[in-house]
XYZ file of C-alpha atoms in Angstrom:
614
model
C 17.418 80.101 37.379
C 19.225 76.615 37.289
C 16.847 74.224 35.535
C 14.296 76.821 35.732
C 13.074 76.244 31.878
C 12.784 72.496 32.586
C 10.737 73.106 35.785
C 8.304 75.324 33.811
C 8.078 72.793 31.139
C 7.089 70.084 33.600
C 4.557 72.220 35.315
C 3.296 73.256 32.090
C 2.566 69.651 30.652
C 1.807 67.782 33.768
C -1.837 68.955 33.833
C -2.341 67.720 30.427
C -0.584 64.216 30.936
C -3.684 61.982 31.299
C -5.654 63.879 28.628
C -2.894 63.124 26.306
C -3.998 59.459 26.417
C -7.646 60.135 26.433
C -7.403 62.357 23.402
C -5.415 59.257 21.588
C -8.548 57.216 21.719
C -9.761 58.077 18.076
C -10.029 56.316 14.773
C -7.822 59.213 13.324
C -4.968 58.255 15.683
C -5.116 54.550 14.702
C -4.818 55.724 11.079
C -1.777 57.820 11.904
C 0.365 55.500 13.866
C -0.283 52.628 11.198
C 0.794 54.903 8.476
C 3.763 56.264 10.471
C 4.809 52.895 11.542
C 5.367 51.927 7.940
C 6.999 55.244 7.158
C 9.436 54.807 10.042
C 10.377 51.223 9.715
C 12.052 51.452 6.434
C 14.409 54.467 7.318
C 15.414 52.718 10.652
C 16.081 49.631 8.782
C 17.969 51.188 5.835
C 19.993 53.401 8.488
C 20.946 50.275 10.295
C 22.197 48.718 7.231
C 24.141 51.678 6.150
C 25.647 51.835 9.769
C 26.414 48.212 9.407
C 28.454 48.776 6.217
C 30.228 51.802 7.666
C 31.179 50.181 10.867
C 31.849 46.634 9.828
C 28.773 45.215 11.705
C 29.375 46.819 14.959
C 26.238 48.680 14.782
C 23.701 47.333 12.259
C 19.879 46.875 11.784
C 19.160 44.986 15.032
C 20.832 47.590 17.154
C 18.961 50.422 15.092
C 15.501 48.902 15.748
C 16.117 48.491 19.558
C 17.664 52.160 19.835
C 14.676 53.513 17.823
C 12.133 51.565 19.817
C 13.537 52.473 23.316
C 14.152 56.071 22.434
C 10.931 56.663 20.882
C 8.781 55.016 23.686
C 10.478 56.951 26.349
C 10.272 60.258 24.509
C 6.753 59.701 23.761
C 5.770 59.043 27.398
C 7.715 61.919 29.021
C 8.649 64.609 26.338
C 7.287 68.113 26.274
C 6.106 67.811 22.765
C 5.117 64.068 21.988
C 4.127 65.113 18.367
C 7.670 65.130 17.477
C 8.911 61.797 15.946
C 12.590 60.830 16.533
C 14.722 59.426 13.776
C 18.147 58.945 12.465
C 19.774 61.805 10.511
C 22.533 62.121 7.693
C 25.088 64.241 9.583
C 25.055 61.521 12.300
C 25.853 58.737 9.535
C 28.649 60.967 8.476
C 30.023 61.437 12.035
C 29.883 57.664 12.564
C 31.728 56.996 9.493
C 34.531 59.378 10.369
C 34.848 58.066 13.769
C 34.959 54.447 12.751
C 37.836 55.407 10.222
C 39.694 57.223 12.874
C 39.521 54.167 15.401
C 40.682 51.827 12.614
C 43.582 53.804 11.706
C 44.863 54.400 15.163
C 43.885 50.858 16.398
C 41.125 52.134 18.938
C 38.026 50.367 20.173
C 35.315 52.133 18.246
C 32.404 51.415 20.559
C 34.321 52.381 23.487
C 35.285 55.791 22.139
C 31.893 56.247 20.691
C 30.407 55.499 24.177
C 32.637 58.256 25.703
C 31.714 60.840 22.910
C 28.120 59.959 23.526
C 28.315 60.410 27.242
C 30.188 63.789 26.955
C 27.551 64.869 24.489
C 24.598 64.010 26.929
C 26.277 65.840 29.708
C 26.777 68.920 27.291
C 22.991 68.802 26.499
C 22.073 68.594 30.144
C 24.230 71.537 30.767
C 22.390 73.442 27.926
C 18.980 72.602 29.594
C 20.420 73.575 32.961
C 21.200 76.978 31.686
C 18.042 77.468 29.848
C 19.830 77.533 26.372
C 16.548 76.456 24.646
C 15.438 80.034 25.018
C 17.655 80.674 22.110
C 15.079 79.099 19.737
C 13.591 82.764 19.806
C 16.232 83.636 17.262
C 15.003 80.869 14.821
C 12.665 82.712 12.706
C 10.792 81.835 9.656
C 13.808 82.321 7.485
C 15.852 79.663 9.241
C 13.013 77.285 9.828
C 11.808 77.160 6.239
C 15.287 76.881 4.885
C 16.018 73.844 7.032
C 12.478 72.269 6.615
C 12.718 72.825 2.675
C 16.082 71.042 2.716
C 14.918 68.107 4.623
C 11.799 67.697 2.434
C 14.095 68.118 -0.803
C 16.503 65.351 0.620
C 13.547 63.047 1.269
C 12.329 63.422 -2.443
C 15.802 63.067 -3.735
C 16.597 59.942 -1.813
C 13.218 58.405 -2.797
C 14.142 58.843 -6.485
C 17.765 57.877 -5.920
C 16.825 54.531 -4.254
C 14.416 53.878 -7.032
C 17.188 54.495 -9.716
C 19.803 52.270 -7.614
C 17.440 49.361 -8.207
C 18.560 49.388 -11.906
C 21.877 48.436 -10.775
C 20.485 45.388 -8.758
C 18.095 44.388 -11.631
C 19.925 45.522 -14.926
C 17.626 45.408 -18.013
C 18.771 44.490 -21.438
C 17.545 47.720 -23.220
C 18.746 46.868 -26.697
C 17.568 43.210 -27.113
C 16.064 41.963 -30.405
C 12.874 40.183 -29.881
C 13.834 37.566 -32.817
C 16.782 36.503 -30.764
C 15.170 35.616 -27.573
C 15.579 31.827 -28.291
C 19.314 32.289 -28.321
C 19.951 34.626 -25.501
C 21.579 32.954 -22.508
C 23.926 33.653 -19.657
C 25.895 31.006 -17.769
C 28.389 30.896 -15.048
C 31.845 29.984 -15.886
C 35.159 29.713 -14.057
C 37.129 32.937 -14.119
C 39.945 32.752 -16.881
C 42.367 34.711 -14.784
C 41.436 34.253 -11.057
C 42.769 37.193 -8.887
C 44.854 36.615 -5.802
C 41.871 37.227 -3.807
C 39.922 34.659 -5.512
C 42.719 32.105 -4.990
C 43.008 32.774 -1.466
C 39.283 32.462 -1.119
C 39.372 29.008 -2.937
C 42.209 27.922 -0.782
C 40.398 28.875 2.634
C 37.280 27.063 1.394
C 38.988 24.182 -0.015
C 37.551 24.593 -3.565
C 38.873 22.893 -6.497
C 37.926 24.993 -9.448
C 38.215 22.052 -11.994
C 35.694 19.990 -10.142
C 32.979 22.669 -9.783
C 30.070 22.262 -12.122
C 30.068 25.917 -12.928
C 27.337 25.811 -15.676
C 24.882 24.399 -13.149
C 25.314 27.069 -10.427
C 22.716 29.501 -9.400
C 23.283 33.165 -9.691
C 24.138 33.523 -5.838
C 26.229 30.444 -5.999
C 28.316 31.776 -8.892
C 28.951 35.077 -7.054
C 29.798 33.279 -3.999
C 32.544 31.164 -5.716
C 33.842 34.337 -7.598
C 32.781 32.914 -11.049
C 32.167 34.812 -14.094
C 28.844 35.404 -16.169
C 29.267 34.959 -19.884
C 26.632 35.292 -22.615
C 24.589 37.820 -24.647
C 22.059 37.987 -21.897
C 24.739 38.948 -19.208
C 25.102 42.425 -17.651
C 28.142 43.945 -15.942
C 27.615 41.894 -12.737
C 25.240 39.154 -13.746
C 22.336 38.229 -16.023
C 19.913 40.764 -17.025
C 16.549 40.677 -15.009
C 13.138 40.932 -16.910
C 10.327 42.856 -15.586
C 11.479 43.699 -12.138
C 12.762 47.300 -12.610
C 9.765 48.509 -14.417
C 7.392 46.857 -12.103
C 9.218 48.567 -9.132
C 8.615 51.943 -11.022
C 4.907 51.254 -11.272
C 4.786 50.285 -7.630
C 6.659 53.559 -6.642
C 4.592 55.928 -8.725
C 1.305 54.060 -8.158
C 1.840 54.342 -4.279
C 2.540 58.257 -4.633
C -0.539 58.836 -6.799
C -2.944 56.665 -4.932
C -1.766 58.099 -1.503
C -2.336 61.629 -2.939
C -5.791 60.849 -4.228
C -7.099 59.032 -1.247
C -5.898 61.893 1.083
C -7.718 64.270 -0.894
C -10.996 61.985 -0.870
C -12.377 63.988 2.141
C -13.442 66.816 -0.263
C -15.080 64.441 -2.634
C -18.751 64.493 -3.569
C -19.273 60.861 -3.150
C -20.121 58.726 0.012
C -21.181 60.217 3.511
C -18.949 62.601 5.375
C -17.849 59.862 7.840
C -16.879 57.353 5.113
C -14.738 60.063 3.255
C -13.127 61.232 6.407
C -12.143 57.600 7.289
C -10.891 56.988 4.012
C -8.785 60.253 3.932
C -7.408 59.382 7.423
C -6.386 55.868 6.371
C -5.092 56.995 2.844
C -1.456 55.765 3.208
C -2.101 52.566 5.090
C -4.842 51.547 2.551
C -2.462 52.406 -0.266
C 0.267 50.203 1.301
C -2.228 47.175 1.769
C -3.538 47.667 -1.731
C 0.026 47.652 -3.139
C 1.090 44.823 -1.133
C -2.041 42.663 -2.346
C -1.320 43.585 -6.103
C 2.380 42.803 -5.825
C 1.580 39.400 -4.172
C -1.103 38.621 -6.773
C 1.223 39.689 -9.884
C 4.091 37.705 -8.395
C 6.992 39.520 -9.837
C 9.882 39.193 -7.522
C 10.447 42.700 -6.260
C 12.731 43.572 -3.259
C 11.040 43.291 0.041
C 11.525 44.703 3.392
C 14.144 42.855 5.331
C 13.871 42.676 9.162
C 16.201 40.846 11.447
C 14.995 37.392 12.722
C 16.613 37.159 16.036
C 16.976 39.422 18.935
C 20.662 39.494 19.518
C 23.621 41.758 18.692
C 24.932 41.761 15.175
C 28.366 40.670 16.066
C 29.084 37.847 18.397
C 32.056 39.616 19.906
C 30.019 42.514 21.607
C 27.200 42.702 24.241
C 24.451 45.053 25.140
C 26.912 47.008 27.573
C 29.903 48.931 26.374
C 32.614 50.011 28.719
C 33.577 53.729 28.029
C 37.110 53.072 28.504
C 37.635 49.358 27.547
C 40.971 48.648 25.556
C 41.410 52.451 24.798
C 44.085 54.578 26.661
C 42.795 56.758 29.582
C 43.537 60.037 27.456
C 40.986 58.983 24.909
C 38.080 60.002 27.587
C 39.590 63.574 27.561
C 40.063 63.522 23.797
C 36.373 62.624 23.157
C 35.467 66.243 24.445
C 36.210 67.655 21.097
C 34.080 65.613 18.764
C 31.452 65.734 21.610
C 31.211 69.431 21.145
C 30.415 69.145 17.402
C 28.150 66.370 18.271
C 26.199 68.773 20.835
C 25.760 71.354 18.222
C 24.423 68.690 15.861
C 21.741 67.410 18.214
C 20.865 70.851 19.538
C 20.057 72.142 16.073
C 18.216 69.203 14.727
C 16.214 68.755 17.780
C 15.393 72.460 18.301
C 14.579 73.521 14.694
C 12.261 70.594 14.266
C 10.640 71.480 17.637
C 9.968 75.128 16.245
C 8.429 73.666 13.228
C 6.138 71.386 15.129
C 5.175 74.142 17.578
C 4.160 76.574 14.717
C 1.281 79.075 15.522
C -0.407 77.692 12.264
C -0.937 74.277 14.123
C -2.913 76.117 16.879
C -1.575 73.893 19.612
C -3.396 74.431 22.885
C -1.321 72.238 25.465
C 2.015 74.216 25.023
C 5.544 73.406 24.186
C 8.403 71.977 26.103
C 11.708 72.693 24.530
C 13.872 72.171 27.659
C 11.920 69.018 28.548
C 12.501 67.773 24.976
C 15.951 68.184 24.948
C 16.522 66.525 28.496
C 14.744 63.377 27.209
C 16.982 63.445 24.144
C 19.891 63.712 26.237
C 19.057 61.021 28.724
C 18.437 58.550 25.940
C 21.484 59.552 24.125
C 23.598 58.570 27.135
C 21.689 55.127 27.339
C 22.184 54.191 23.764
C 25.837 55.299 23.828
C 26.362 52.634 26.900
C 24.362 50.064 24.916
C 26.064 50.672 21.707
C 23.033 51.828 19.865
C 22.541 54.399 17.258
C 21.695 58.047 18.337
C 18.236 59.326 17.625
C 17.039 62.967 17.291
C 14.036 64.800 16.005
C 13.365 63.881 12.379
C 11.710 66.860 10.609
C 9.815 65.389 7.667
C 8.439 62.537 9.982
C 7.318 65.078 12.409
C 5.583 67.161 10.039
C 3.974 64.238 8.508
C 2.721 63.184 11.935
C 1.424 66.605 12.710
C -0.495 66.759 9.388
C -1.996 63.240 9.883
C -3.668 64.481 13.142
C -5.222 67.676 11.595
C -8.762 68.116 12.846
C -11.135 69.786 10.552
C -14.753 70.805 10.544
C -17.389 68.560 9.232
C -18.780 69.826 5.780
C -22.537 70.051 5.815
C -23.323 71.871 2.550
C -22.168 70.363 -0.749
C -18.915 71.893 -2.050
C -18.108 73.427 1.247
C -14.380 73.169 2.118
C -13.570 71.952 5.695
C -12.114 74.437 8.139
C -8.990 73.700 10.045
C -9.609 73.667 13.853
C -6.306 72.350 15.208
C -4.173 69.263 16.023
C -5.397 66.278 18.049
C -2.447 66.643 20.627
C -1.819 63.404 22.321
C 1.018 60.546 23.125
C -0.572 57.483 21.998
C 0.357 57.525 18.333
C 4.079 57.999 19.014
C 4.122 55.269 21.722
C 2.195 52.773 19.457
C 4.651 53.452 16.509
C 7.722 52.751 18.503
C 6.211 49.711 20.631
C 5.230 48.202 17.291
C 8.668 48.852 15.910
C 10.052 46.981 18.960
C 7.958 44.194 18.240
C 8.786 43.981 14.463
C 11.266 41.154 15.243
C 8.151 38.950 15.710
C 6.455 40.167 12.630
C 8.985 39.143 10.071
C 6.355 36.635 8.562
C 4.116 39.573 7.529
C 6.637 42.345 6.884
C 8.688 40.254 4.271
C 5.749 40.790 1.799
C 6.141 44.759 1.924
C 7.864 45.849 -1.281
C 10.635 48.346 -0.859
C 9.533 50.407 -3.966
C 6.203 50.752 -2.060
C 8.060 52.505 0.953
C 10.113 54.561 -1.399
C 6.868 55.789 -2.900
C 5.573 56.596 0.707
C 8.751 58.677 1.288
C 8.118 60.724 -1.909
C 4.505 61.226 -0.696
C 5.931 62.448 2.675
C 8.449 64.707 1.053
C 5.819 66.350 -1.369
C 3.126 66.795 1.199
C 5.275 68.439 3.763
C 6.320 71.104 1.144
C 2.789 72.381 1.219
C 2.585 75.380 3.766
C 5.957 76.365 3.406
C 5.850 80.051 2.572
C 9.431 79.802 0.702
C 7.881 77.766 -1.966
C 4.818 79.993 -2.311
C 7.186 82.887 -2.903
C 9.356 80.923 -5.482
C 6.171 80.612 -7.700
C 5.922 84.439 -7.791
C 8.903 84.621 -9.991
C 6.848 82.983 -12.920
C 3.463 84.470 -11.988
C 1.924 87.620 -13.521
C 0.735 90.285 -10.998
C -2.866 89.700 -12.001
C -2.629 85.989 -11.090
C -0.530 86.275 -7.914
C -2.670 85.084 -4.810
C -3.776 87.495 -1.907
C -0.811 86.956 0.263
C -0.523 89.355 3.343
C 3.021 90.177 2.405
C 2.124 91.204 -1.206
C -0.053 93.799 0.181
C 2.613 95.690 2.506
C 5.741 94.752 0.791
C 7.142 95.753 -2.680
C 7.438 92.756 -5.107
C 11.033 93.388 -5.851
C 11.893 93.232 -1.930
C 9.899 89.804 -1.664
C 11.992 88.435 -4.680
C 15.143 89.648 -3.091
C 14.224 87.877 0.340
C 13.382 84.818 -1.589
C 16.631 84.832 -3.640
C 18.776 85.157 -0.211
C 16.908 82.178 1.211
C 17.515 80.109 -1.953
C 21.135 80.876 -2.011
C 21.264 79.705 1.749
C 19.356 76.398 0.713
C 21.636 75.692 -2.198
C 24.752 76.173 0.053
C 23.322 73.958 2.712
C 22.587 71.224 0.009
C 26.291 71.405 -1.274
C 27.568 70.979 2.163
C 25.169 68.083 2.947
C 26.382 65.979 -0.018
C 29.978 66.866 0.218
C 32.828 65.289 2.264
C 32.501 68.402 4.576
C 28.837 67.112 5.630
C 29.967 66.926 9.289
C 30.006 70.664 9.652
C 26.344 70.660 8.411
C 25.011 71.765 12.018
C 27.499 74.871 12.039
C 26.102 75.847 8.630
C 22.331 75.746 9.813
C 23.357 77.678 12.833
C 25.027 80.337 10.533
C 21.633 80.941 9.070
C 20.549 82.614 12.277
C 23.342 85.173 11.748
C 22.477 85.572 7.967
C 19.078 86.438 9.273
C 20.259 89.033 11.713
C 22.236 90.717 8.840
C 19.229 91.143 6.759
C 18.084 93.605 9.179
C 20.398 96.150 7.486
C 18.593 95.219 4.096
C 15.064 95.355 5.033
C 13.039 97.622 7.324
C 11.183 96.188 10.499
C 8.012 96.467 8.887
C 9.017 94.308 5.639
C 10.276 91.597 7.765
C 7.373 91.577 10.095
C 5.311 90.365 7.032
C 8.121 88.212 5.451
C 9.716 86.723 8.512
C 6.929 86.602 10.955
C 6.051 83.632 12.632
C 2.491 84.504 13.019
C 0.181 82.318 10.688
C -0.632 83.850 7.120
C -4.416 83.423 7.703
C -4.443 85.244 11.130
C -2.422 88.214 9.767
C -4.836 88.258 6.752
C -7.857 88.201 8.977
C -6.203 91.012 11.211
C -5.443 93.066 8.138
C -8.915 92.547 6.611
C -10.423 93.412 9.964
C -8.302 96.723 9.999
C -9.267 97.500 6.446
C -12.897 97.000 7.128
C -12.788 99.180 10.191
C -11.223 102.062 7.984
C -13.949 101.512 5.564
C -16.676 101.968 8.066
C -14.887 105.076 9.370
C -14.805 106.438 6.055
C -18.447 105.601 5.296
C -19.495 107.172 8.577
C -17.519 110.319 7.689
C -19.205 110.496 4.324
C -22.432 109.825 5.930
C -22.101 112.660 8.402
C -20.871 115.069 5.554
C -23.871 114.148 3.412
C -26.296 114.692 6.324
C -24.740 118.183 6.961
C -25.063 118.821 3.355
C -28.686 117.857 3.280
C -29.708 119.775 6.307
C -28.043 122.825 4.565
C -29.862 122.106 1.314
C -33.128 121.864 3.022
C -32.922 125.355 4.408
C -34.745 127.700 1.840
C -32.916 130.576 0.230
C -34.531 133.938 0.664
C -34.156 134.736 -2.922
C -35.730 131.489 -4.133
C -38.636 132.133 -1.692
C -39.492 135.493 -3.265
C -39.097 134.263 -6.722
C -41.366 131.303 -5.995
C -44.016 133.602 -4.562
C -43.910 136.045 -7.631
C -44.250 132.977 -9.948
C -47.308 131.667 -8.060
C -48.979 134.969 -7.835
C -48.525 135.327 -11.707
C -49.843 131.977 -12.450
C -52.895 132.559 -10.174
C -53.383 135.948 -11.818
């Protein structure tokens, strides 16, 4: 039925709309949105900065902040699954780079062509909603879902470590210094001995007379601005060596990760009352960020800080907040935009729906239902709005969404000492997502506070989010089995019913797919990444010829491990009871037959009794 799925989603979610706000009035929700606000701010700002470099400032940090805030607020208010957090993705950045280079080579208006592609993509997504194409998520099984989720988690961990390592280029360290020569180490600015043509043109445009400049008295930034050269034994490749900063950044990075992990596990500690432990566990990441910011401020080492735009205006003065889809471009670009829009539609659809499948897992015990069609419809609408306004495109972010769900887990209160809390479900509401993106939109007014947040602390939060999101992924549990003797293997349900060699074979296929996805993600062909994710569905269908349906029902079923184990245990207990009943009935029959005296025994006993009496 035309828009039938969308209508069903609206009818399913409408009765829960007001309860979504009432259920958000909780201290746990406050801790969740404070933590995720800090976690979402850095990638949005970083993505905006990278877009600014790739597009020559046409779309930068301010546009990224505004786009994320607008899209996130609308999505949190009206989407079918508000637990999903929207963010920017790597393939979108690759797409933007390729598109900008194409427009530059053929002298086309980048923002106008991008607006055409965005509007076509939004139209295609609405067509997918109208035809109930989101029902195809039934083919996204645990195999595809876990391969995609594992890849995104590994990317988060890798990028956190990579960003930390890049700080060595910004803050170089003199690794072979002699402590006895500290008094004679120096690094001063000098005029370039052989200035390049670019330098000469710069001096001419700025009316700089190199002979009259006091080069030795210039600061590092002034020397770089005037294209000077650094000379001396304390100079690196691009400036003087920087003491302490890199190592202090490493301390902040790993301390943030360790302290967040420890405070999150504080709920099961033996100290303090249950309420205090639960509060500390809920606010674990926010407390860690606050502690690290305070320590960094007291120590005083100039670590790199979060940079937020100071004024609400477009990055470039030659653009506004509304983009004409045709503009100075020829009319045929409107039709030519159809081809890249098809690829972009696949990218948006796969990213959005796989993340939605992960959020709506049976393990999470969600009670208010899902809304795949409604989610895609809201993403399509905001994608069209962002295209016309010249803002970045946002879609469901896997790791942020998993982290959001994990931060809202509801567990039973532990009464007995050492008792482990039981998972009860997820606090389903719209308040946390709404507050995250409202606060993000107001960040322009918080620059006086945000400028104290060190970037290595946020990198440490990324590492924590990547590592914590790996927990619960069955793929990594099966990877550990390669190096685990049989007697030490956990009691997984699939190990009871599937031969170990078949389990290893399934894991190897999934690992190969993950490696191929990673190779494509980091290669120049990253733009076809969504197609490769789509190919995982077909790989899974081919595996029907390698495994029996019974084996796949345990290895690739979306039913939670704990639920399957309970059902299996209940079935085994029922069989044992039947066997016990069978044995009891057999023993009763044997007992009854043994209670009947044998005639020969009766006669013998009579004769013996007579003889004894006589």
